mmCIF file of C-alpha atoms and ligand atoms in Angstrom:
data_model
loop_
_atom_site.group_PDB
_atom_site.id
_atom_site.type_symbol
_atom_site.label_atom_id
_atom_site.label_comp_id
_atom_site.label_asym_id
_atom_site.label_seq_id
_atom_site.Cartn_x
_atom_site.Cartn_y
_atom_site.Cartn_z
ATOM 1 C CA UNK A 683 -55.164 7.441 -11.061
ATOM 2 C CA UNK A 684 -52.165 8.453 -13.214
ATOM 3 C CA UNK A 685 -48.583 7.705 -12.280
ATOM 4 C CA UNK A 686 -46.213 9.685 -10.077
ATOM 5 C CA UNK A 687 -43.047 9.617 -12.149
ATOM 6 C CA UNK A 688 -39.483 10.786 -11.566
ATOM 7 C CA UNK A 689 -37.185 11.293 -14.581
ATOM 8 C CA UNK A 690 -33.514 10.546 -13.912
ATOM 9 C CA UNK A 691 -30.483 10.990 -16.146
ATOM 10 C CA UNK A 692 -27.490 13.209 -16.812
ATOM 11 C CA UNK A 693 -27.887 16.774 -18.091
ATOM 12 C CA UNK A 694 -28.910 16.471 -21.732
ATOM 13 C CA UNK A 695 -29.987 12.822 -21.464
ATOM 14 C CA UNK A 696 -33.376 13.789 -22.894
ATOM 15 C CA UNK A 697 -35.437 13.982 -19.682
ATOM 16 C CA UNK A 698 -37.212 17.174 -20.732
ATOM 17 C CA UNK A 699 -37.817 16.010 -24.315
ATOM 18 C CA UNK A 700 -39.495 12.830 -23.085
ATOM 19 C CA UNK A 701 -41.270 14.353 -20.079
ATOM 20 C CA UNK A 702 -43.044 16.956 -22.225
ATOM 21 C CA UNK A 703 -44.444 14.270 -24.507
ATOM 22 C CA UNK A 704 -45.344 11.894 -21.679
ATOM 23 C CA UNK A 705 -47.152 14.683 -19.813
ATOM 24 C CA UNK A 706 -49.161 15.615 -22.908
ATOM 25 C CA UNK A 707 -50.179 12.064 -23.697
ATOM 26 C CA UNK A 708 -50.910 11.099 -20.085
ATOM 27 C CA UNK A 709 -52.602 14.446 -19.338
ATOM 28 C CA UNK A 710 -50.603 15.011 -16.152
ATOM 29 C CA UNK A 711 -48.369 17.981 -15.256
ATOM 30 C CA UNK A 712 -44.674 18.159 -16.177
ATOM 31 C CA UNK A 713 -42.787 19.757 -13.310
ATOM 32 C CA UNK A 714 -39.209 20.761 -14.163
ATOM 33 C CA UNK A 715 -37.245 22.448 -11.385
ATOM 34 C CA UNK A 716 -34.794 23.746 -14.023
ATOM 35 C CA UNK A 717 -37.685 25.403 -15.918
ATOM 36 C CA UNK A 718 -39.021 26.932 -12.674
ATOM 37 C CA UNK A 719 -35.584 28.376 -11.832
ATOM 38 C CA UNK A 720 -34.978 29.689 -15.394
ATOM 39 C CA UNK A 721 -38.417 31.352 -15.498
ATOM 40 C CA UNK A 722 -37.623 33.157 -12.228
ATOM 41 C CA UNK A 723 -34.201 34.153 -13.575
ATOM 42 C CA UNK A 724 -35.735 35.635 -16.742
ATOM 43 C CA UNK A 725 -38.349 37.509 -14.733
ATOM 44 C CA UNK A 726 -35.756 38.810 -12.251
ATOM 45 C CA UNK A 727 -37.719 37.609 -9.205
ATOM 46 C CA UNK A 728 -36.072 37.331 -5.746
ATOM 47 C CA UNK A 729 -35.905 33.546 -6.285
ATOM 48 C CA UNK A 730 -34.276 34.124 -9.679
ATOM 49 C CA UNK A 731 -31.591 36.319 -8.081
ATOM 50 C CA UNK A 732 -31.049 33.725 -5.368
ATOM 51 C CA UNK A 733 -30.476 30.829 -7.812
ATOM 52 C CA UNK A 734 -28.575 32.628 -10.614
ATOM 53 C CA UNK A 735 -25.083 31.810 -9.312
ATOM 54 C CA UNK A 736 -25.854 28.114 -8.908
ATOM 55 C CA UNK A 737 -27.266 27.743 -12.424
ATOM 56 C CA UNK A 738 -24.449 29.679 -14.066
ATOM 57 C CA UNK A 739 -21.747 27.642 -12.346
ATOM 58 C CA UNK A 740 -23.366 24.254 -12.978
ATOM 59 C CA UNK A 741 -23.848 23.641 -9.247
ATOM 60 C CA UNK A 742 -27.043 22.748 -7.419
ATOM 61 C CA UNK A 743 -29.528 25.101 -5.799
ATOM 62 C CA UNK A 744 -29.646 24.306 -2.024
ATOM 63 C CA UNK A 745 -31.768 21.265 -1.176
ATOM 64 C CA UNK A 746 -34.188 22.877 1.267
ATOM 65 C CA UNK A 747 -35.030 25.756 -1.055
ATOM 66 C CA UNK A 748 -35.627 23.349 -3.957
ATOM 67 C CA UNK A 749 -37.691 20.919 -1.864
ATOM 68 C CA UNK A 750 -39.917 23.713 -0.524
ATOM 69 C CA UNK A 751 -40.706 24.829 -4.085
ATOM 70 C CA UNK A 752 -41.524 21.287 -5.194
ATOM 71 C CA UNK A 753 -43.637 20.537 -2.099
ATOM 72 C CA UNK A 754 -45.623 23.678 -2.771
ATOM 73 C CA UNK A 755 -46.154 22.685 -6.418
ATOM 74 C CA UNK A 756 -47.192 19.113 -5.571
ATOM 75 C CA UNK A 757 -49.990 20.396 -3.347
ATOM 76 C CA UNK A 758 -51.702 22.120 -6.267
ATOM 77 C CA UNK A 759 -54.914 20.568 -7.543
ATOM 78 C CA UNK A 760 -53.567 19.493 -10.951
ATOM 79 C CA UNK A 761 -51.148 17.073 -9.241
ATOM 80 C CA UNK A 762 -53.947 14.970 -7.753
ATOM 81 C CA UNK A 763 -53.845 12.496 -10.648
ATOM 82 C CA UNK A 764 -50.111 12.056 -10.983
ATOM 83 C CA UNK A 765 -47.228 14.094 -12.397
ATOM 84 C CA UNK A 766 -43.781 13.893 -13.940
ATOM 85 C CA UNK A 767 -40.886 15.329 -11.948
ATOM 86 C CA UNK A 768 -38.000 16.322 -14.246
ATOM 87 C CA UNK A 769 -34.685 17.354 -12.655
ATOM 88 C CA UNK A 770 -35.929 16.621 -9.142
ATOM 89 C CA UNK A 771 -34.842 14.946 -6.929
ATOM 90 C CA UNK A 772 -31.180 15.580 -7.687
ATOM 91 C CA UNK A 773 -29.424 14.599 -4.456
ATOM 92 C CA UNK A 774 -30.010 11.943 -1.808
ATOM 93 C CA UNK A 775 -31.338 14.494 0.722
ATOM 94 C CA UNK A 776 -33.853 15.700 -1.915
ATOM 95 C CA UNK A 777 -34.921 12.104 -2.632
ATOM 96 C CA UNK A 778 -35.339 11.389 1.069
ATOM 97 C CA UNK A 779 -37.327 14.599 1.612
ATOM 98 C CA UNK A 780 -39.590 13.722 -1.308
ATOM 99 C CA UNK A 781 -40.201 10.212 0.063
ATOM 100 C CA UNK A 782 -41.031 11.632 3.509
ATOM 101 C CA UNK A 783 -43.293 14.353 2.084
ATOM 102 C CA UNK A 784 -45.227 11.814 0.015
ATOM 103 C CA UNK A 785 -45.416 9.272 2.857
ATOM 104 C CA UNK A 786 -47.072 11.965 4.969
ATOM 105 C CA UNK A 787 -49.832 12.018 2.354
ATOM 106 C CA UNK A 788 -50.018 8.224 2.006
ATOM 107 C CA UNK A 789 -48.350 8.443 -1.421
ATOM 108 C CA UNK A 790 -45.152 7.332 -3.130
ATOM 109 C CA UNK A 791 -43.269 7.606 -6.402
ATOM 110 C CA UNK A 792 -44.566 4.831 -8.690
ATOM 111 C CA UNK A 793 -41.663 4.759 -11.105
ATOM 112 C CA UNK A 794 -38.256 6.394 -11.633
ATOM 113 C CA UNK A 795 -37.262 6.376 -15.316
ATOM 114 C CA UNK A 796 -33.482 6.520 -15.721
ATOM 115 C CA UNK A 797 -32.406 7.577 -19.233
ATOM 116 C CA UNK A 798 -28.851 6.390 -19.727
ATOM 117 C CA UNK A 799 -26.589 8.336 -22.127
ATOM 118 C CA UNK A 800 -22.746 8.365 -22.110
ATOM 119 C CA UNK A 801 -20.952 11.633 -21.250
ATOM 120 C CA UNK A 802 -19.317 11.896 -24.702
ATOM 121 C CA UNK A 803 -22.742 12.117 -26.338
ATOM 122 C CA UNK A 804 -24.043 14.583 -23.732
ATOM 123 C CA UNK A 805 -21.415 17.205 -24.585
ATOM 124 C CA UNK A 806 -22.218 16.922 -28.300
ATOM 125 C CA UNK A 807 -25.976 17.185 -27.681
ATOM 126 C CA UNK A 808 -25.879 20.150 -25.347
ATOM 127 C CA UNK A 809 -23.651 22.261 -27.588
ATOM 128 C CA UNK A 810 -26.315 21.903 -30.314
ATOM 129 C CA UNK A 811 -29.427 22.438 -28.126
ATOM 130 C CA UNK A 812 -31.563 25.468 -28.973
ATOM 131 C CA UNK A 813 -34.989 26.519 -27.734
ATOM 132 C CA UNK A 814 -37.847 28.674 -28.932
ATOM 133 C CA UNK A 815 -38.201 31.626 -26.507
ATOM 134 C CA UNK A 816 -41.923 31.958 -27.329
ATOM 135 C CA UNK A 817 -43.095 28.350 -26.945
ATOM 136 C CA UNK A 818 -40.288 26.791 -24.893
ATOM 137 C CA UNK A 819 -39.971 23.990 -27.505
ATOM 138 C CA UNK A 820 -36.531 22.368 -27.434
ATOM 139 C CA UNK A 821 -34.622 21.401 -30.601
ATOM 140 C CA UNK A 822 -31.210 20.165 -31.547
ATOM 141 C CA UNK A 823 -29.282 21.544 -34.512
ATOM 142 C CA UNK A 824 -27.801 18.088 -35.120
ATOM 143 C CA UNK A 825 -30.301 15.512 -33.915
ATOM 144 C CA UNK A 826 -33.713 17.186 -33.863
ATOM 145 C CA UNK A 827 -33.542 20.185 -36.230
ATOM 146 C CA UNK A 828 -36.021 23.064 -35.873
ATOM 147 C CA UNK A 829 -38.305 24.159 -38.727
ATOM 148 C CA UNK A 830 -36.374 26.581 -40.986
ATOM 149 C CA UNK A 831 -38.859 29.437 -40.442
ATOM 150 C CA UNK A 832 -38.094 29.723 -36.709
ATOM 151 C CA UNK A 833 -34.328 29.122 -36.937
ATOM 152 C CA UNK A 834 -33.422 32.813 -36.507
ATOM 153 C CA UNK A 835 -35.220 33.345 -33.214
ATOM 154 C CA UNK A 836 -33.856 30.277 -31.379
ATOM 155 C CA UNK A 837 -31.716 30.816 -28.287
ATOM 156 C CA UNK A 838 -29.028 28.836 -26.502
ATOM 157 C CA UNK A 839 -29.142 28.209 -22.745
ATOM 158 C CA UNK A 840 -26.392 30.037 -20.809
ATOM 159 C CA UNK A 841 -25.444 26.831 -18.996
ATOM 160 C CA UNK A 842 -24.897 24.923 -22.270
ATOM 161 C CA UNK A 843 -21.423 26.486 -22.726
ATOM 162 C CA UNK A 844 -18.810 23.688 -22.790
ATOM 163 C CA UNK A 845 -17.142 24.644 -19.465
ATOM 164 C CA UNK A 846 -20.492 24.770 -17.633
ATOM 165 C CA UNK A 847 -21.583 21.472 -19.206
ATOM 166 C CA UNK A 848 -18.435 19.831 -17.764
ATOM 167 C CA UNK A 849 -19.267 21.241 -14.316
ATOM 168 C CA UNK A 850 -22.885 20.011 -14.592
ATOM 169 C CA UNK A 851 -21.695 16.538 -15.545
ATOM 170 C CA UNK A 852 -19.353 16.461 -12.565
ATOM 171 C CA UNK A 853 -22.170 17.563 -10.237
ATOM 172 C CA UNK A 854 -24.365 14.857 -11.785
ATOM 173 C CA UNK A 855 -21.871 12.045 -11.204
ATOM 174 C CA UNK A 856 -20.987 13.146 -7.664
ATOM 175 C CA UNK A 857 -24.357 14.145 -6.268
ATOM 176 C CA UNK A 858 -27.219 12.975 -8.477
ATOM 177 C CA UNK A 859 -26.193 9.536 -9.752
ATOM 178 C CA UNK A 860 -26.487 7.881 -6.286
ATOM 179 C CA UNK A 861 -30.254 8.420 -6.522
ATOM 180 C CA UNK A 862 -30.431 5.656 -9.118
ATOM 181 C CA UNK A 863 -29.521 3.087 -6.452
ATOM 182 C CA UNK A 864 -31.961 4.747 -4.024
ATOM 183 C CA UNK A 865 -34.932 4.142 -6.345
ATOM 184 C CA UNK A 866 -33.644 0.687 -7.274
ATOM 185 C CA UNK A 867 -33.782 -0.259 -3.567
ATOM 186 C CA UNK A 868 -37.371 0.998 -3.465
ATOM 187 C CA UNK A 869 -38.214 -1.276 -6.430
ATOM 188 C CA UNK A 870 -39.268 1.750 -8.500
ATOM 189 C CA UNK A 871 -36.382 1.990 -11.007
ATOM 190 C CA UNK A 872 -36.621 1.315 -14.740
ATOM 191 C CA UNK A 873 -33.567 1.812 -16.986
ATOM 192 C CA UNK A 874 -33.906 3.049 -20.553
ATOM 193 C CA UNK A 875 -30.935 3.186 -22.948
ATOM 194 C CA UNK A 876 -31.059 6.771 -24.233
ATOM 195 C CA UNK A 877 -28.497 6.882 -27.030
ATOM 196 C CA UNK A 878 -28.177 5.716 -30.644
ATOM 197 C CA UNK A 879 -31.851 6.414 -31.294
ATOM 198 C CA UNK A 880 -34.007 9.484 -31.812
ATOM 199 C CA UNK A 881 -36.615 10.852 -29.391
ATOM 200 C CA UNK A 882 -39.470 8.767 -30.926
ATOM 201 C CA UNK A 883 -37.649 5.497 -30.357
ATOM 202 C CA UNK A 884 -36.654 6.479 -26.809
ATOM 203 C CA UNK A 885 -40.291 7.354 -26.112
ATOM 204 C CA UNK A 886 -41.329 3.835 -27.208
ATOM 205 C CA UNK A 887 -38.670 2.336 -24.954
ATOM 206 C CA UNK A 888 -40.084 4.288 -22.008
ATOM 207 C CA UNK A 889 -43.685 3.239 -22.687
ATOM 208 C CA UNK A 890 -42.522 -0.388 -22.841
ATOM 209 C CA UNK A 891 -41.164 -0.301 -19.291
ATOM 210 C CA UNK A 892 -43.722 1.908 -17.521
ATOM 211 C CA UNK A 893 -46.026 0.099 -15.079
ATOM 212 C CA UNK A 894 -49.302 -0.742 -16.872
HETATM 213 P P1 AP5 B 1007 -32.175 21.332 -15.575
HETATM 214 O O1 AP5 B 1007 -32.946 22.282 -16.393
HETATM 215 O O2 AP5 B 1007 -32.898 20.248 -14.857
HETATM 216 O O3 AP5 B 1007 -31.041 20.762 -16.492
HETATM 217 P P2 AP5 B 1007 -30.416 19.298 -16.640
HETATM 218 O O4 AP5 B 1007 -30.749 18.221 -15.688
HETATM 219 O O5 AP5 B 1007 -28.975 19.616 -16.704
HETATM 220 O O6 AP5 B 1007 -31.116 18.745 -17.844
HETATM 221 P P3 AP5 B 1007 -31.259 19.398 -19.218
HETATM 222 O O7 AP5 B 1007 -32.472 20.248 -19.269
HETATM 223 O O8 AP5 B 1007 -29.948 20.034 -19.623
HETATM 224 O O9 AP5 B 1007 -31.363 18.112 -20.130
HETATM 225 P P4 AP5 B 1007 -32.537 17.090 -20.425
HETATM 226 O O10 AP5 B 1007 -32.156 15.747 -19.893
HETATM 227 O O11 AP5 B 1007 -33.871 17.624 -20.064
HETATM 228 O O12 AP5 B 1007 -32.340 17.012 -21.998
HETATM 229 P P5 AP5 B 1007 -33.229 17.599 -23.207
HETATM 230 O O13 AP5 B 1007 -34.492 16.827 -23.323
HETATM 231 O O14 AP5 B 1007 -33.282 19.087 -23.183
HETATM 232 O O15 AP5 B 1007 -31.317 22.111 -14.461
HETATM 233 C C1 AP5 B 1007 -30.564 23.258 -14.746
HETATM 234 C C2 AP5 B 1007 -29.924 23.779 -13.475
HETATM 235 O O16 AP5 B 1007 -30.954 24.140 -12.509
HETATM 236 C C3 AP5 B 1007 -29.034 22.800 -12.709
HETATM 237 O O17 AP5 B 1007 -27.714 22.769 -13.218
HETATM 238 C C4 AP5 B 1007 -29.122 23.341 -11.274
HETATM 239 O O18 AP5 B 1007 -28.275 24.451 -11.094
HETATM 240 C C5 AP5 B 1007 -30.561 23.815 -11.179
HETATM 241 N N1 AP5 B 1007 -31.473 22.766 -10.679
HETATM 242 C C6 AP5 B 1007 -32.503 22.177 -11.373
HETATM 243 N N2 AP5 B 1007 -33.127 21.256 -10.607
HETATM 244 C C7 AP5 B 1007 -32.490 21.263 -9.403
HETATM 245 C C8 AP5 B 1007 -32.648 20.504 -8.211
HETATM 246 N N3 AP5 B 1007 -33.596 19.537 -8.099
HETATM 247 N N4 AP5 B 1007 -31.819 20.766 -7.172
HETATM 248 C C9 AP5 B 1007 -30.865 21.719 -7.269
HETATM 249 N N5 AP5 B 1007 -30.644 22.455 -8.383
HETATM 250 C C10 AP5 B 1007 -31.438 22.227 -9.439
HETATM 251 O O19 AP5 B 1007 -32.271 17.124 -24.425
HETATM 252 C C11 AP5 B 1007 -30.975 17.678 -24.587
HETATM 253 C C12 AP5 B 1007 -30.709 17.914 -26.076
HETATM 254 O O20 AP5 B 1007 -30.630 16.643 -26.730
HETATM 255 C C13 AP5 B 1007 -31.819 18.688 -26.805
HETATM 256 O O21 AP5 B 1007 -31.232 19.510 -27.776
HETATM 257 C C14 AP5 B 1007 -32.690 17.589 -27.458
HETATM 258 O O22 AP5 B 1007 -33.322 18.045 -28.643
HETATM 259 C C15 AP5 B 1007 -31.628 16.525 -27.754
HETATM 260 N N6 AP5 B 1007 -32.152 15.161 -27.710
HETATM 261 C C16 AP5 B 1007 -33.149 14.681 -26.910
HETATM 262 N N7 AP5 B 1007 -33.336 13.375 -27.137
HETATM 263 C C17 AP5 B 1007 -32.412 12.995 -28.066
HETATM 264 C C18 AP5 B 1007 -32.084 11.768 -28.686
HETATM 265 N N8 AP5 B 1007 -32.730 10.642 -28.401
HETATM 266 N N9 AP5 B 1007 -31.046 11.752 -29.594
HETATM 267 C C19 AP5 B 1007 -30.361 12.891 -29.879
HETATM 268 N N10 AP5 B 1007 -30.641 14.094 -29.322
HETATM 269 C C20 AP5 B 1007 -31.649 14.150 -28.415
#
């Protein structure tokens, strides 16, 4: 049985970067609520229209709507052997709903990986984040440069504008950060320093602290 993992950390802490690699190497799904919402936005679905305002302002999509989407996803067959939740839960009510949903199935989160990066570094990272619209691969003009041949097609996320990044950070500190203590109380928290080292080194730090 693989692990049921939650990734915690501020916007831009590197949750997605690490979760993609962990999911590949552990052969378990990577479930990012942000990716699900952005895909619906791009495709202009009813869900996309419903969440657009929240994403663009740096606020949170309502808890019940988000939890219903995740619960639906976790019941799919590929989640039977573990998964990595990235960007969820993001508020105490979401964390409590996840615990209750899993308890109803005789399951629990095995480990919550908190990647710790100071706000000053977050702003610098997010202004330089770019992604490949074809593959979804995420790069950083400063810290993780893309191959030169794809540089022209890379795009910037709408919510990586400086004013929206500030709003996302505020939402993080007010609403999401308390979840760290929630998972600590459950004995599931591991802390990983996420700055002053590239993605490879952070990945090693995560492997070192994951339950064996
Ligand atoms: P979401 O997509 O989850 O965004 P986020 O939490 O703000 O996280 P990011 O994707 O910005 O950052 P990340 O930590 O994954 O960093 P990354 O690896 O890309 O959510 C977006 C929005 O959707 C929310 O604002 C909200 O509106 C809504 N939403 C989503 N989930 C929700 C929920 N559960 N409830 C309600 N609403 C929800 O790395 C960042 C950059 O740094 C990249 O350029 C990367 O290349 C670079 N980098 C990575 N590692 C390093 C390193 N070690 N050193 C230097 N640079 C690095």
